[in-house]
XYZ file of C-alpha atoms in Angstrom:
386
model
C 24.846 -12.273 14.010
C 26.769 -11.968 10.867
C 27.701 -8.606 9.664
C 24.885 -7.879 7.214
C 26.042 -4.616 6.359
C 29.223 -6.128 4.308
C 26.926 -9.017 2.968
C 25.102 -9.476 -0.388
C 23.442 -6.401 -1.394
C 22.808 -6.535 -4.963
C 19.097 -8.884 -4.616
C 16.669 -6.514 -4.658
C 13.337 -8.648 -4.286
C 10.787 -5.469 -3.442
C 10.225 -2.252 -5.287
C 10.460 0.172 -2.286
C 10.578 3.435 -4.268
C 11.641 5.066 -7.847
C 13.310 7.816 -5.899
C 15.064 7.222 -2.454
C 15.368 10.217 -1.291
C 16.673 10.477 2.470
C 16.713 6.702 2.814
C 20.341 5.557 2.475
C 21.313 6.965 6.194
C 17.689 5.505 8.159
C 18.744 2.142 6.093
C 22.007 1.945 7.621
C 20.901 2.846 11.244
C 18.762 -0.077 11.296
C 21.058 -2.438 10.095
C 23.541 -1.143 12.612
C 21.136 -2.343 15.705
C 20.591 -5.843 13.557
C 24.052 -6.361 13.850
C 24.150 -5.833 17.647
C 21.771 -8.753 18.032
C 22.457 -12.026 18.473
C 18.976 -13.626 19.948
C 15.648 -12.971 17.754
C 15.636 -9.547 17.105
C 12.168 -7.442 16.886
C 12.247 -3.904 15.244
C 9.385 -1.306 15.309
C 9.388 0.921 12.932
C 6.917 3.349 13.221
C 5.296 6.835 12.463
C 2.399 9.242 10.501
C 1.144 7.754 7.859
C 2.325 8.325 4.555
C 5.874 9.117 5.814
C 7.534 6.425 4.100
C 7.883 3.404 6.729
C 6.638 0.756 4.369
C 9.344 2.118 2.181
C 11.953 1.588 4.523
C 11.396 -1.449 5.467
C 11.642 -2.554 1.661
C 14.890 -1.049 1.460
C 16.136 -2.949 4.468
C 14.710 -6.136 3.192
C 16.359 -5.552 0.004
C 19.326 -4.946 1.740
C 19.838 -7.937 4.094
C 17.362 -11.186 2.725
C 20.224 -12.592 0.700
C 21.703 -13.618 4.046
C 18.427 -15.381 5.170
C 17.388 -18.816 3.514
C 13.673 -18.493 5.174
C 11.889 -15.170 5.089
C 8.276 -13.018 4.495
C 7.422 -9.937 3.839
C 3.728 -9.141 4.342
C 2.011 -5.588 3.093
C -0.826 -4.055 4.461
C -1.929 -6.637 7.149
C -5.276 -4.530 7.739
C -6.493 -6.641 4.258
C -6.744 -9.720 6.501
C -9.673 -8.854 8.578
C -11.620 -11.065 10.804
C -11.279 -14.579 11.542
C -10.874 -15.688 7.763
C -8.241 -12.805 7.775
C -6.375 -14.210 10.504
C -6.220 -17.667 8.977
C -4.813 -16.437 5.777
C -2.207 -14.193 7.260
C -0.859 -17.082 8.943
C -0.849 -19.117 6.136
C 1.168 -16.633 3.775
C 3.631 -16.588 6.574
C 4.173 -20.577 7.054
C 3.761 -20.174 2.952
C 6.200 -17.428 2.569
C 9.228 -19.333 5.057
C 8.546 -22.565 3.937
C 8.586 -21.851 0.495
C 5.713 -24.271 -0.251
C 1.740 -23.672 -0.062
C 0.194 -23.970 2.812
C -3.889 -24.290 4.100
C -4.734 -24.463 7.500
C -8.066 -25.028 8.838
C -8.298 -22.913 12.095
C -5.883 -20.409 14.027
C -4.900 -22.799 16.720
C -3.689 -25.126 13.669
C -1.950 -22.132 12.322
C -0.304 -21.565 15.763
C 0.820 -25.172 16.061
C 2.127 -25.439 12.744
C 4.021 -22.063 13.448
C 5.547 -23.394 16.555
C 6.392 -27.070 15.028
C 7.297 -26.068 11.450
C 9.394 -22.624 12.260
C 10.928 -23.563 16.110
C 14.636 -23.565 15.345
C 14.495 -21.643 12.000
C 16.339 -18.420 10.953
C 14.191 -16.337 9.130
C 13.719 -12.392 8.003
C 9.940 -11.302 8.817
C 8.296 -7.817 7.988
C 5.021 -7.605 9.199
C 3.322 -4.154 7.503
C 0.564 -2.254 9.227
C 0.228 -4.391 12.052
C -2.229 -3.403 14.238
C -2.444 -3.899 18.497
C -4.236 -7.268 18.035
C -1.525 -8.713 16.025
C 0.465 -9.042 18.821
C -0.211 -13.229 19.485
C 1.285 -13.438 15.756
C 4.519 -11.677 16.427
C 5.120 -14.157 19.657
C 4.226 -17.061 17.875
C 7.376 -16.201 15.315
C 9.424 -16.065 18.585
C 9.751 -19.623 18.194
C 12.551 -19.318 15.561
C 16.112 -19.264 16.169
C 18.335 -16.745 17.472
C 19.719 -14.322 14.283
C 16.463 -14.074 13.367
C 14.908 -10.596 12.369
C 11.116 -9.361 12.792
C 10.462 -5.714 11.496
C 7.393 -4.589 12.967
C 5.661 -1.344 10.999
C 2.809 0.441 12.987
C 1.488 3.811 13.273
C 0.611 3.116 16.348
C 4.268 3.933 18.573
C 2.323 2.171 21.664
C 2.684 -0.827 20.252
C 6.347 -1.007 20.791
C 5.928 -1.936 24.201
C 3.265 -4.313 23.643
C 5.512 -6.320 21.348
C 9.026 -5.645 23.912
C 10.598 -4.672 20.815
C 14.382 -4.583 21.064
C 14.665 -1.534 19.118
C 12.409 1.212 17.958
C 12.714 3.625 14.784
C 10.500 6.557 14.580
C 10.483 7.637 11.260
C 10.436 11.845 11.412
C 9.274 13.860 8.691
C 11.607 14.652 5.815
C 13.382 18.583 6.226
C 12.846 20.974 3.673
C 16.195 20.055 1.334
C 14.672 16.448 1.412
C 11.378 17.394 0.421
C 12.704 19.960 -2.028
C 14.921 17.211 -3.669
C 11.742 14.343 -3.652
C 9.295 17.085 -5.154
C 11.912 17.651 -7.965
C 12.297 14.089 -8.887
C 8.649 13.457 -9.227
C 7.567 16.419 -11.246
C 10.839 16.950 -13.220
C 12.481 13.933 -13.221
C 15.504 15.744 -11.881
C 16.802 16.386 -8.447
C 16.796 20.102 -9.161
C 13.639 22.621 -10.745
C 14.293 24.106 -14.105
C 14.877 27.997 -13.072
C 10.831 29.354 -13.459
C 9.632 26.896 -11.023
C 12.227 27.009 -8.799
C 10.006 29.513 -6.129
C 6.889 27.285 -7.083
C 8.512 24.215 -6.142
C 9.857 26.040 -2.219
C 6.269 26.963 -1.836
C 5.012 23.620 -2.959
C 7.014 22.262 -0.506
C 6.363 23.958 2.542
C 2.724 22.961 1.958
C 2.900 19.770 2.007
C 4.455 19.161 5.164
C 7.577 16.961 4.965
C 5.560 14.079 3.639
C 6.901 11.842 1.455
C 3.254 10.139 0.272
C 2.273 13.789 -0.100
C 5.146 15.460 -2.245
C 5.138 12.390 -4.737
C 1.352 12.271 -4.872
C 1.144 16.334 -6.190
C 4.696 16.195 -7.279
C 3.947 13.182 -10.300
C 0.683 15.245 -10.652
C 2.639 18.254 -11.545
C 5.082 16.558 -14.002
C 5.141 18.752 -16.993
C 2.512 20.935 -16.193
C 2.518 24.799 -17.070
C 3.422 27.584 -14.343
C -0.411 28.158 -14.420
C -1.112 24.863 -13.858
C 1.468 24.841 -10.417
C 0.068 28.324 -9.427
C -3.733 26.325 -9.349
C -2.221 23.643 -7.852
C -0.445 25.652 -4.868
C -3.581 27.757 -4.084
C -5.519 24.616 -3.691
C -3.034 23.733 -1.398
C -2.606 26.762 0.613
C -6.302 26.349 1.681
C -6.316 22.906 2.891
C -5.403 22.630 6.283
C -1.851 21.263 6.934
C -2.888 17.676 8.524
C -5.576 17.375 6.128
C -3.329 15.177 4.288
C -6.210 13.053 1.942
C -7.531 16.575 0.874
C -4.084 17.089 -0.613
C -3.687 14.137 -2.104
C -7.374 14.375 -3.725
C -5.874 17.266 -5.930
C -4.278 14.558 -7.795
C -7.396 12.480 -7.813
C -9.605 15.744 -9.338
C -7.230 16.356 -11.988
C -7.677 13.229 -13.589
C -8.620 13.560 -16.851
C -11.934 11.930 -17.307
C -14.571 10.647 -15.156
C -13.489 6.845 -16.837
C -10.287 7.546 -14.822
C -11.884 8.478 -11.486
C -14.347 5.395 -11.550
C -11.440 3.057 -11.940
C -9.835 4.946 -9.280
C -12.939 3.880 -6.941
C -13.174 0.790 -8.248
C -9.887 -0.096 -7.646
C -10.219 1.484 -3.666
C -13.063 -0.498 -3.150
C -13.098 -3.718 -4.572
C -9.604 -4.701 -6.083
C -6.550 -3.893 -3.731
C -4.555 -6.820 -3.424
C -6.236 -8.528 -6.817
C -3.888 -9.679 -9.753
C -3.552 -6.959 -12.215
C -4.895 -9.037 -15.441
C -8.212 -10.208 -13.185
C -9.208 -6.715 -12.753
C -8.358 -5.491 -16.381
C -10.614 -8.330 -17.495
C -13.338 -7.979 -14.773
C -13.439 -4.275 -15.625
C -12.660 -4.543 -19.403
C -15.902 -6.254 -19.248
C -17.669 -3.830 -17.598
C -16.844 -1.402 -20.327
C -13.908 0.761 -18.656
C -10.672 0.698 -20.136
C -8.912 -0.699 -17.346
C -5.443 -0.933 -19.505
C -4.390 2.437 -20.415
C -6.686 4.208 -16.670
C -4.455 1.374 -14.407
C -1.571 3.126 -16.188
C -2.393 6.884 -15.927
C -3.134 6.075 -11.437
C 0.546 4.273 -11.484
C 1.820 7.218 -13.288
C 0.136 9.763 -10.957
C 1.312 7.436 -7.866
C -2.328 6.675 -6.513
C -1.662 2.904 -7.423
C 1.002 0.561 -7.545
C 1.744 -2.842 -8.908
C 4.067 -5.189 -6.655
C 6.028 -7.926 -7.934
C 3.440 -10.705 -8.130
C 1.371 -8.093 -10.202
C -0.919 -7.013 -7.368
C -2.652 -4.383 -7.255
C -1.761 -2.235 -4.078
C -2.958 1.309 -3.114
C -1.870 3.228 -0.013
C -4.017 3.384 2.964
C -4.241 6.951 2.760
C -5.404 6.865 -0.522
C -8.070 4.298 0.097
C -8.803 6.351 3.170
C -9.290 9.203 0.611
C -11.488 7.149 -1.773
C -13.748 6.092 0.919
C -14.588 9.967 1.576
C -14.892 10.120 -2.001
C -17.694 7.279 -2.292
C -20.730 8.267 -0.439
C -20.535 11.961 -2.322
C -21.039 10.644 -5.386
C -22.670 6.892 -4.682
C -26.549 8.837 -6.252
C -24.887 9.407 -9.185
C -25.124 7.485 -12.454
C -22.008 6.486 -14.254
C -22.980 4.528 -17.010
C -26.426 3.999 -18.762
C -27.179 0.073 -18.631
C -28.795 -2.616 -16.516
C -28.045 -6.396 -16.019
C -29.839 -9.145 -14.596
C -27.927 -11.851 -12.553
C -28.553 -14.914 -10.252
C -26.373 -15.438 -6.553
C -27.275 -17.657 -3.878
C -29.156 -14.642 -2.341
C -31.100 -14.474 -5.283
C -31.780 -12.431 -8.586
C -31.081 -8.445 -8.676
C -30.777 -6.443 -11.609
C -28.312 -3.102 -10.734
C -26.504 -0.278 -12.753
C -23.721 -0.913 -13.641
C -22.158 2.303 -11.819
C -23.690 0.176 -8.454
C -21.626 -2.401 -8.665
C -18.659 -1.138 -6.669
C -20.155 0.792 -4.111
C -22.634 -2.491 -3.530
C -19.540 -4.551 -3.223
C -17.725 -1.942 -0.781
C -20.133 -2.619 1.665
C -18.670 -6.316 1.497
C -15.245 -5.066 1.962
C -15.906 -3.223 4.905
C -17.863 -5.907 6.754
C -14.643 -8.007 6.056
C -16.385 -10.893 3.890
C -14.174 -11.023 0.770
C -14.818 -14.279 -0.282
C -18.752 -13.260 -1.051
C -17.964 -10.094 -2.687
C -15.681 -12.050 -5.041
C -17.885 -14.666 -5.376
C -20.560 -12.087 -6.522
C -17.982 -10.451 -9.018
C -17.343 -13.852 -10.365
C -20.929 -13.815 -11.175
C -21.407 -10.148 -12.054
C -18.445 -10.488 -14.360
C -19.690 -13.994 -16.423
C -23.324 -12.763 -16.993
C -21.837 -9.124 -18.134
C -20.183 -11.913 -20.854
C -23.163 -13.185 -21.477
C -24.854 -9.438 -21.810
C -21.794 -8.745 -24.734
């Protein structure tokens, strides 16, 4: 395999994070086993959740797809659940290498066309949050050509031997001077604390465990906040058991600053992950929430985060944390009007404040296309209601 390491490095496709902290040296060790391959070359990167393997693999990406011609990088493959799911992960894949659109009408077309349309090829594949039954997909992209270069990212170590992976990379927590360092960044903008928060930020730190989702979650929710405010903040913290990691992170989530904030929030974590950023502004513009300036505030506190085809994306622990959030508050009313509407099921007339955690139920039975099919129609007769 060519030397990717001295190749093209300046085409940075993927935002993998404002603030790489720690990453330069776990780049570089994966790119040195690359380089030692010369068949197809399958890398498993895993770990907890939350410390920063989807990052990584967006640096490496960054680093080496200049020297590929075909290549994919798909996020958060739990979104494509059941059959329909499996379909369309196969068809961003042929999609993504061939550079063209592609439908397929079953999985054993998908296979075929995989086999026919890739055999020979020499591609760059990341495959994010795969889980064990995804293994069929990563030997179907065995048909391409030797140089070629499929990242695996799992929290599930197992599933390195399932998939024979030539190498495996398990990402360990960051150490204290990391963590120090990434805290700093996020809630000073500045790899060092300004001299009264210095003992704040060490105790901060130790709390949160050498987790990178964790220390930029609290650490943007402490930018420019008082010494009160960090003293609140760290005796939250200090009673929250250490792997209670979505308790941490729903510091951030209480301090938001109205409840407008927190509903988007929810909304967002059930219904929209993965939607286009201007379809949910106007779907929830519409239902009277100012999706422009909340969408911004959750970016700016790190609980959301717009990828390069302005798509909404949220981390799994996050949604993990929203979805504990949901049933304690699903009795209680968050706005004051009712609608009428007509689906194929028939007519219903709901609350407004229903709509989401009505539609979750879609999400988690894995039938997307009805859910948006309902907020189509939610979302024209809430015109009509205007």
């Amino acid at each position: 395999m060519d030397n990717i390491v001295k190749s093209i490095l300046n085409l940075a496709v993927l935002s993998a994070t404002k603030f790489p902290v720690g990453l330069q040296s776990r780049v570089e060790d994966v790119i040195q086993s690359i380089n030692k391959s010369t068949e197809v070359c399958t890398i498993v990167i895993c770990g907890q959740e939350g410390s920063g393997k989807t990052t990584l693999a967006k640096a490496i990406y960054n680093k080496i797809h200049g020297t590929f011609t075909e290549k994919s990088f798909i996020e958060d493959i739990g979104q494509f659940s059941g059959k329909r799911g499996d379909l369309r992960l196969r068809e961003q894949l042929l999609s993504d290498v061939l550079n063209t659109n592609v439908e397929i009408d079953g999985v054993e077309m998908g296979r075929r066309m995989i086999r026919e349309r890739l055999s020979g090829k020499r591609a760059l594949i990341v495959l994010d949050g795969v889980p064990w039954f995804g293994a069929s997909l990563v030997w179907e992209c065995r048909w391409l050509s030797g140089g070629t270069v499929i990242i695996i990212i799992t929290s599930d170590k197992n599933l390195a031997r399932i998939y024979q992976a030539d190498f495996v990379f398990d990402i360990k927590l960051m150490n204290v001077k990391e963590s120090l360092e990434l805290l700093n960044w996020h809630a000073f903008r500045e790899a060092k604390p300004k001299e009264e928060f210095n003992d704040l930020a060490k105790t901060v730190v130790t709390r949160c465990g050498g987790l990178p989702l964790t220390l930029e979650v609290i650490g943007s929710y402490l930018y420019e906040r008082t010494t009160e405010e960090w003293n609140r903040v760290l005796f939250r913290l200090e009673n929250i058991p250490r792997h209670e990691v979505t308790q941490k992170l729903k510091i951030s989530f209480d301090g938001l600053r109205n409840q407008m904030e927190k509903d988007l929030f929810l909304d967002v974590c059930s219904s929209f992950v993965g939607k286009d950023r201007a379809y949910v502004t106007k779907i929830l513009n519409g239902c009277g929430i100012d999706a422009d300036s909340g969408i911004k505030v959750l970016i700016q506190r790190s609980l959301l985060k717009v990828d390069k085809n302005n798509k909404l994306r949220m981390h799994p622990l996050l949604r993990q944390m929203g979805r504990e959030i949901l049933p304690q508050i699903s009795g209680k009313v968050r706005t004051s009007f009712t609608y009428d509407f007509e689906t194929p099921l028939g007519s219903g007339c709901f609350l407004i404040c229903n709509i989401c955690f009505f539609l979750s139920s879609f999400h988690h039975s894995g039938d997307m296309s009805l859910r948006d099919c309902l907020w189509e129609v939610i979302y024209s007769n809430l015109i009509l209601l205007r």
